[in-house]
Amino acid sequence: MKRISFLLLYSLLFLGSFIQAQTKTYSILIKGGHVIDAKNNINEKMDVAIKDGKIAAIAKNIDPALASQLVTADGMYVTPGLIDLHAHVFAGTDDRGLSGGFSALAPDPYTFRAGVTTVVDCGGAGWASFDKFKSTIIDKSRTRVLSFLNIVGEGMRGDPYEQDINDMDAQKTAEKALANKDIVVGFKLAHFGAASWVPVEKIVAAGKLANMPVIIDFGAGKLPIEDLFFKYLRPGDIFTHVFTELEIRDPIVDLKTRQLRPFVIPAQKRGIIFDVGFGGGSFNFNQAIPAIKAGFLPNTMGTDLHTGSMNGAMKDQLNVLSIFLSMGMDIPSVISRSTWAPAQAIKREDLGNLSVGAGADIAILNVRNGKFGFRDIAGNRNEGKQKFECEMTLRAGKIVYDLNAIASNPEKSR
């Protein structure tokens, strides 16, 4: 009799808990954080509620009793999940460079802990290698992986492949992009060593065929970037590694006068998008600081994540944002350039925002105050007083990273 009574009591308690869970309005409520959402012009303390993997409400003082799970974000910033416009995640076990090789990184171990929920692989795969990239990385990652398709069919495999103009097929590249337009968001040209405009012409041709932007890593040969901006690229096309200072490249800041060159801001006003593309060899304070002082700010904060940058000066997306804080940019500016701005650049305006109905990709960030040092790729040092740290990342409404266990009942979000 006692056993029956115990089972009955247990069943009633379980049923009560089940009914209570079913009557909750939201699955997760992020309470008390400072929301920054550039699309919706939000920059204030708000609560964010999630249901069925989407943003269900964003308002002041949402009742915590309405949620199955509570995340306390007092004193933290709540932003859309960060978008890394320039990453290399076509990882593999072959000696193929950034096209299924050792130099690229599988995304999930490096994204969520930096608040990143979407990466755009920047040219690792070409039309001939894209299917392998999709099956081995894109389809298997929790991170949303999009792609700039390389104009070289073999992708970013290194030399001699990336010097082969005959493998730069605009038609085949555009066709592969259009057949995968839920993933491919544009086209990439990189590492071409000769002083020739032919590769630029080919990639822009692919962009026109598919109605997609191109992103240019303007290689050796010191061809003039002023001509690139005004004679070849279209409004909406992207110039990455904007703050590079290398002998083989034409820089945006004059090496003798240390002044921003006069055509750069007009090019930006024309619609050319300038991406940081920090990487292992493509960011120098001697370019960035004079440019920012002259009123030029990059449009997007791509990291150029790969094995050669992750343990160097770049580290991760939040370190890149912290570096720009050290050079005088403010928190809303760097957040917008790593959320809504890259979403617009790749024509994916479903991303990079916290609109009601949008997918619940969210970063919760702390800003530590203190004395911090940052390097560029040349070893130059700059000091800052603020540094970002990721407290939590949500991808499609699920908690995928929780640094300090700020979520209640974490098992409910898995």
mmCIF file of C-alpha atoms in Angstrom, residues 90-279:
data_model
loop_
_atom_site.group_PDB
_atom_site.id
_atom_site.type_symbol
_atom_site.label_atom_id
_atom_site.label_comp_id
_atom_site.label_asym_id
_atom_site.label_seq_id
_atom_site.Cartn_x
_atom_site.Cartn_y
_atom_site.Cartn_z
ATOM 1 C CA PHE A 90 37.698 24.197 -44.295
ATOM 2 C CA ALA A 91 39.833 21.993 -42.069
ATOM 3 C CA GLY A 92 41.133 18.598 -43.068
ATOM 4 C CA THR A 93 43.902 16.072 -42.678
ATOM 5 C CA ASP A 94 45.628 16.622 -46.016
ATOM 6 C CA ASP A 95 48.423 18.989 -46.950
ATOM 7 C CA ARG A 96 46.031 21.309 -48.793
ATOM 8 C CA GLY A 97 46.537 24.649 -47.068
ATOM 9 C CA LEU A 98 43.213 26.345 -46.329
ATOM 10 C CA SER A 99 41.293 24.078 -48.703
ATOM 11 C CA GLY A 100 40.733 20.983 -46.581
ATOM 12 C CA GLY A 101 44.168 21.160 -44.976
ATOM 13 C CA PHE A 102 46.045 21.640 -41.727
ATOM 14 C CA SER A 103 46.067 25.443 -41.828
ATOM 15 C CA ALA A 104 42.291 25.751 -41.433
ATOM 16 C CA LEU A 105 40.339 25.163 -38.220
ATOM 17 C CA ALA A 106 37.111 23.299 -37.502
ATOM 18 C CA PRO A 107 34.810 26.106 -36.326
ATOM 19 C CA ASP A 108 33.006 24.961 -33.166
ATOM 20 C CA PRO A 109 35.997 24.896 -30.755
ATOM 21 C CA TYR A 110 36.915 28.493 -31.674
ATOM 22 C CA THR A 111 33.620 30.265 -32.302
ATOM 23 C CA PHE A 112 31.227 29.874 -29.377
ATOM 24 C CA ARG A 113 33.756 30.803 -26.692
ATOM 25 C CA ALA A 114 34.216 34.126 -28.551
ATOM 26 C CA GLY A 115 30.485 34.843 -28.956
ATOM 27 C CA VAL A 116 30.586 33.946 -32.661
ATOM 28 C CA THR A 117 27.613 32.037 -34.070
ATOM 29 C CA THR A 118 28.222 32.530 -37.810
ATOM 30 C CA VAL A 119 31.452 32.340 -39.785
ATOM 31 C CA VAL A 120 31.992 32.979 -43.464
ATOM 32 C CA ASP A 121 34.770 30.798 -44.785
ATOM 33 C CA CYS A 122 36.787 33.169 -46.914
ATOM 34 C CA GLY A 123 37.695 31.304 -50.082
ATOM 35 C CA GLY A 124 38.907 27.979 -48.749
ATOM 36 C CA ALA A 125 36.788 26.091 -51.252
ATOM 37 C CA GLY A 126 36.405 26.668 -54.979
ATOM 38 C CA TRP A 127 33.715 25.243 -57.204
ATOM 39 C CA ALA A 128 35.653 21.958 -57.525
ATOM 40 C CA SER A 129 36.122 21.438 -53.771
ATOM 41 C CA PHE A 130 32.954 22.997 -52.351
ATOM 42 C CA ASP A 131 30.984 19.728 -52.110
ATOM 43 C CA LYS A 132 33.672 18.215 -49.896
ATOM 44 C CA PHE A 133 33.693 21.347 -47.724
ATOM 45 C CA LYS A 134 29.925 21.099 -47.352
ATOM 46 C CA SER A 135 29.873 17.427 -46.418
ATOM 47 C CA THR A 136 32.843 17.450 -44.039
ATOM 48 C CA ILE A 137 32.487 20.818 -42.280
ATOM 49 C CA ILE A 138 29.351 22.810 -43.081
ATOM 50 C CA ASP A 139 26.868 19.985 -42.539
ATOM 51 C CA LYS A 140 28.590 18.774 -39.370
ATOM 52 C CA SER A 141 29.099 22.072 -37.496
ATOM 53 C CA ARG A 142 26.839 23.643 -34.879
ATOM 54 C CA THR A 143 28.266 27.004 -35.906
ATOM 55 C CA ARG A 144 26.493 28.408 -38.958
ATOM 56 C CA VAL A 145 29.081 28.161 -41.726
ATOM 57 C CA LEU A 146 28.653 30.216 -44.883
ATOM 58 C CA SER A 147 31.136 30.580 -47.722
ATOM 59 C CA PHE A 148 32.833 32.981 -50.059
ATOM 60 C CA LEU A 149 33.622 30.664 -52.968
ATOM 61 C CA ASN A 150 37.141 31.001 -54.345
ATOM 62 C CA ILE A 151 37.445 31.980 -57.999
ATOM 63 C CA VAL A 152 40.122 29.248 -58.230
ATOM 64 C CA GLY A 153 38.404 25.898 -58.724
ATOM 65 C CA GLU A 154 40.749 24.148 -56.273
ATOM 66 C CA GLY A 155 40.251 26.884 -53.691
ATOM 67 C CA MET A 156 42.899 28.235 -51.349
ATOM 68 C CA ARG A 157 45.237 25.304 -51.778
ATOM 69 C CA GLY A 158 48.427 27.307 -52.140
ATOM 70 C CA ASP A 159 50.815 27.541 -55.068
ATOM 71 C CA PRO A 160 50.791 26.732 -57.916
ATOM 72 C CA TYR A 161 46.989 26.384 -57.764
ATOM 73 C CA GLU A 162 46.217 29.973 -56.740
ATOM 74 C CA GLN A 163 48.395 31.366 -59.548
ATOM 75 C CA ASP A 164 46.552 29.426 -62.257
ATOM 76 C CA ILE A 165 44.436 31.931 -64.197
ATOM 77 C CA ASN A 166 43.122 29.052 -66.329
ATOM 78 C CA ASP A 167 41.442 27.590 -63.233
ATOM 79 C CA MET A 168 39.607 30.869 -62.563
ATOM 80 C CA ASP A 169 36.284 30.038 -64.219
ATOM 81 C CA ALA A 170 33.627 32.692 -63.603
ATOM 82 C CA GLN A 171 30.821 30.607 -65.130
ATOM 83 C CA LYS A 172 31.446 27.427 -63.127
ATOM 84 C CA THR A 173 32.034 29.438 -59.962
ATOM 85 C CA ALA A 174 28.748 31.331 -60.364
ATOM 86 C CA GLU A 175 26.840 28.130 -61.162
ATOM 87 C CA LYS A 176 28.126 26.400 -58.006
ATOM 88 C CA ALA A 177 27.200 29.462 -55.956
ATOM 89 C CA LEU A 178 23.671 29.662 -57.337
ATOM 90 C CA ALA A 179 23.163 25.945 -56.728
ATOM 91 C CA ASN A 180 24.101 26.537 -53.058
ATOM 92 C CA LYS A 181 22.849 30.071 -52.487
ATOM 93 C CA ASP A 182 21.684 29.225 -48.968
ATOM 94 C CA ILE A 183 25.377 28.820 -48.083
ATOM 95 C CA VAL A 184 27.480 30.662 -50.665
ATOM 96 C CA VAL A 185 27.284 34.433 -50.137
ATOM 97 C CA GLY A 186 29.920 35.685 -52.582
ATOM 98 C CA PHE A 187 33.349 35.100 -54.121
ATOM 99 C CA LYS A 188 36.980 35.383 -53.002
ATOM 100 C CA LEU A 189 40.221 36.262 -54.753
ATOM 101 C CA ALA A 190 43.470 35.930 -52.816
ATOM 102 C CA HIS A 191 47.227 35.402 -53.010
ATOM 103 C CA PHE A 192 47.677 36.093 -56.731
ATOM 104 C CA GLY A 193 51.269 37.203 -57.148
ATOM 105 C CA ALA A 194 51.551 38.812 -60.583
ATOM 106 C CA ALA A 195 50.744 42.403 -61.543
ATOM 107 C CA SER A 196 47.655 41.499 -63.563
ATOM 108 C CA TRP A 197 44.029 42.664 -63.415
ATOM 109 C CA VAL A 198 42.755 39.475 -65.081
ATOM 110 C CA PRO A 199 41.902 37.649 -61.812
ATOM 111 C CA VAL A 200 39.972 40.722 -60.604
ATOM 112 C CA GLU A 201 38.060 40.836 -63.869
ATOM 113 C CA LYS A 202 37.224 37.145 -63.563
ATOM 114 C CA ILE A 203 35.943 37.331 -60.002
ATOM 115 C CA VAL A 204 33.854 40.429 -60.686
ATOM 116 C CA ALA A 205 32.384 38.593 -63.685
ATOM 117 C CA ALA A 206 31.339 35.756 -61.340
ATOM 118 C CA GLY A 207 29.835 38.320 -58.976
ATOM 119 C CA LYS A 208 27.778 39.817 -61.765
ATOM 120 C CA LEU A 209 26.580 36.406 -62.992
ATOM 121 C CA ALA A 210 25.375 35.397 -59.524
ATOM 122 C CA ASN A 211 24.445 38.890 -58.260
ATOM 123 C CA MET A 212 26.704 38.409 -55.252
ATOM 124 C CA PRO A 213 29.534 40.480 -53.734
ATOM 125 C CA VAL A 214 33.206 39.687 -54.082
ATOM 126 C CA ILE A 215 35.880 39.950 -51.395
ATOM 127 C CA ILE A 216 39.413 40.789 -52.503
ATOM 128 C CA ASP A 217 42.685 39.982 -50.769
ATOM 129 C CA PHE A 218 44.724 42.208 -53.077
ATOM 130 C CA GLY A 219 47.990 40.369 -53.604
ATOM 131 C CA ALA A 220 51.473 41.176 -54.724
ATOM 132 C CA GLY A 221 52.498 43.370 -57.629
ATOM 133 C CA LYS A 222 51.572 46.694 -56.010
ATOM 134 C CA LEU A 223 48.758 47.352 -58.426
ATOM 135 C CA PRO A 224 47.096 50.623 -57.358
ATOM 136 C CA ILE A 225 44.210 50.129 -54.942
ATOM 137 C CA GLU A 226 42.685 53.397 -56.158
ATOM 138 C CA ASP A 227 42.080 51.743 -59.540
ATOM 139 C CA LEU A 228 40.724 48.644 -57.789
ATOM 140 C CA PHE A 229 38.191 50.728 -55.856
ATOM 141 C CA PHE A 230 37.014 52.942 -58.700
ATOM 142 C CA LYS A 231 37.566 50.969 -61.919
ATOM 143 C CA TYR A 232 36.892 47.352 -60.963
ATOM 144 C CA LEU A 233 34.954 46.841 -57.736
ATOM 145 C CA ARG A 234 31.244 47.542 -57.481
ATOM 146 C CA PRO A 235 29.405 49.138 -54.546
ATOM 147 C CA GLY A 236 28.944 46.320 -52.040
ATOM 148 C CA ASP A 237 32.175 44.557 -52.953
ATOM 149 C CA ILE A 238 34.632 43.989 -50.101
ATOM 150 C CA PHE A 239 38.312 44.867 -49.668
ATOM 151 C CA THR A 240 39.847 42.803 -46.858
ATOM 152 C CA HIS A 241 43.149 43.160 -44.955
ATOM 153 C CA VAL A 242 42.568 46.898 -45.049
ATOM 154 C CA PHE A 243 45.258 47.729 -42.453
ATOM 155 C CA THR A 244 48.046 45.651 -44.006
ATOM 156 C CA GLU A 245 51.517 47.194 -44.234
ATOM 157 C CA LEU A 246 53.705 44.987 -46.414
ATOM 158 C CA GLU A 247 56.257 45.906 -49.067
ATOM 159 C CA ILE A 248 54.372 43.976 -51.749
ATOM 160 C CA ARG A 249 51.050 45.797 -51.242
ATOM 161 C CA ASP A 250 49.632 49.227 -51.880
ATOM 162 C CA PRO A 251 48.540 50.596 -48.456
ATOM 163 C CA ILE A 252 45.700 52.930 -47.424
ATOM 164 C CA VAL A 253 48.042 55.095 -45.299
ATOM 165 C CA ASP A 254 50.961 56.678 -47.137
ATOM 166 C CA LEU A 255 54.226 55.189 -45.879
ATOM 167 C CA LYS A 256 56.116 58.496 -46.083
ATOM 168 C CA THR A 257 53.599 61.047 -44.811
ATOM 169 C CA ARG A 258 51.668 58.643 -42.536
ATOM 170 C CA GLN A 259 48.464 60.258 -43.755
ATOM 171 C CA LEU A 260 45.347 58.453 -44.955
ATOM 172 C CA ARG A 261 45.377 58.552 -48.728
ATOM 173 C CA PRO A 262 42.740 60.933 -50.097
ATOM 174 C CA PHE A 263 40.762 58.427 -52.179
ATOM 175 C CA VAL A 264 40.033 55.946 -49.359
ATOM 176 C CA ILE A 265 37.070 57.664 -47.690
ATOM 177 C CA PRO A 266 35.499 58.534 -51.097
ATOM 178 C CA ALA A 267 35.813 54.822 -52.003
ATOM 179 C CA GLN A 268 34.012 53.890 -48.801
ATOM 180 C CA LYS A 269 31.310 56.465 -49.519
ATOM 181 C CA ARG A 270 30.985 54.953 -53.001
ATOM 182 C CA GLY A 271 30.012 51.677 -51.312
ATOM 183 C CA ILE A 272 33.248 49.685 -51.108
ATOM 184 C CA ILE A 273 33.173 47.664 -47.863
ATOM 185 C CA PHE A 274 36.428 47.589 -45.904
ATOM 186 C CA ASP A 275 37.076 44.509 -43.762
ATOM 187 C CA VAL A 276 39.769 44.194 -41.088
ATOM 188 C CA GLY A 277 40.922 40.647 -41.956
ATOM 189 C CA PHE A 278 43.479 40.758 -39.125
ATOM 190 C CA GLY A 279 45.057 37.331 -39.663
#
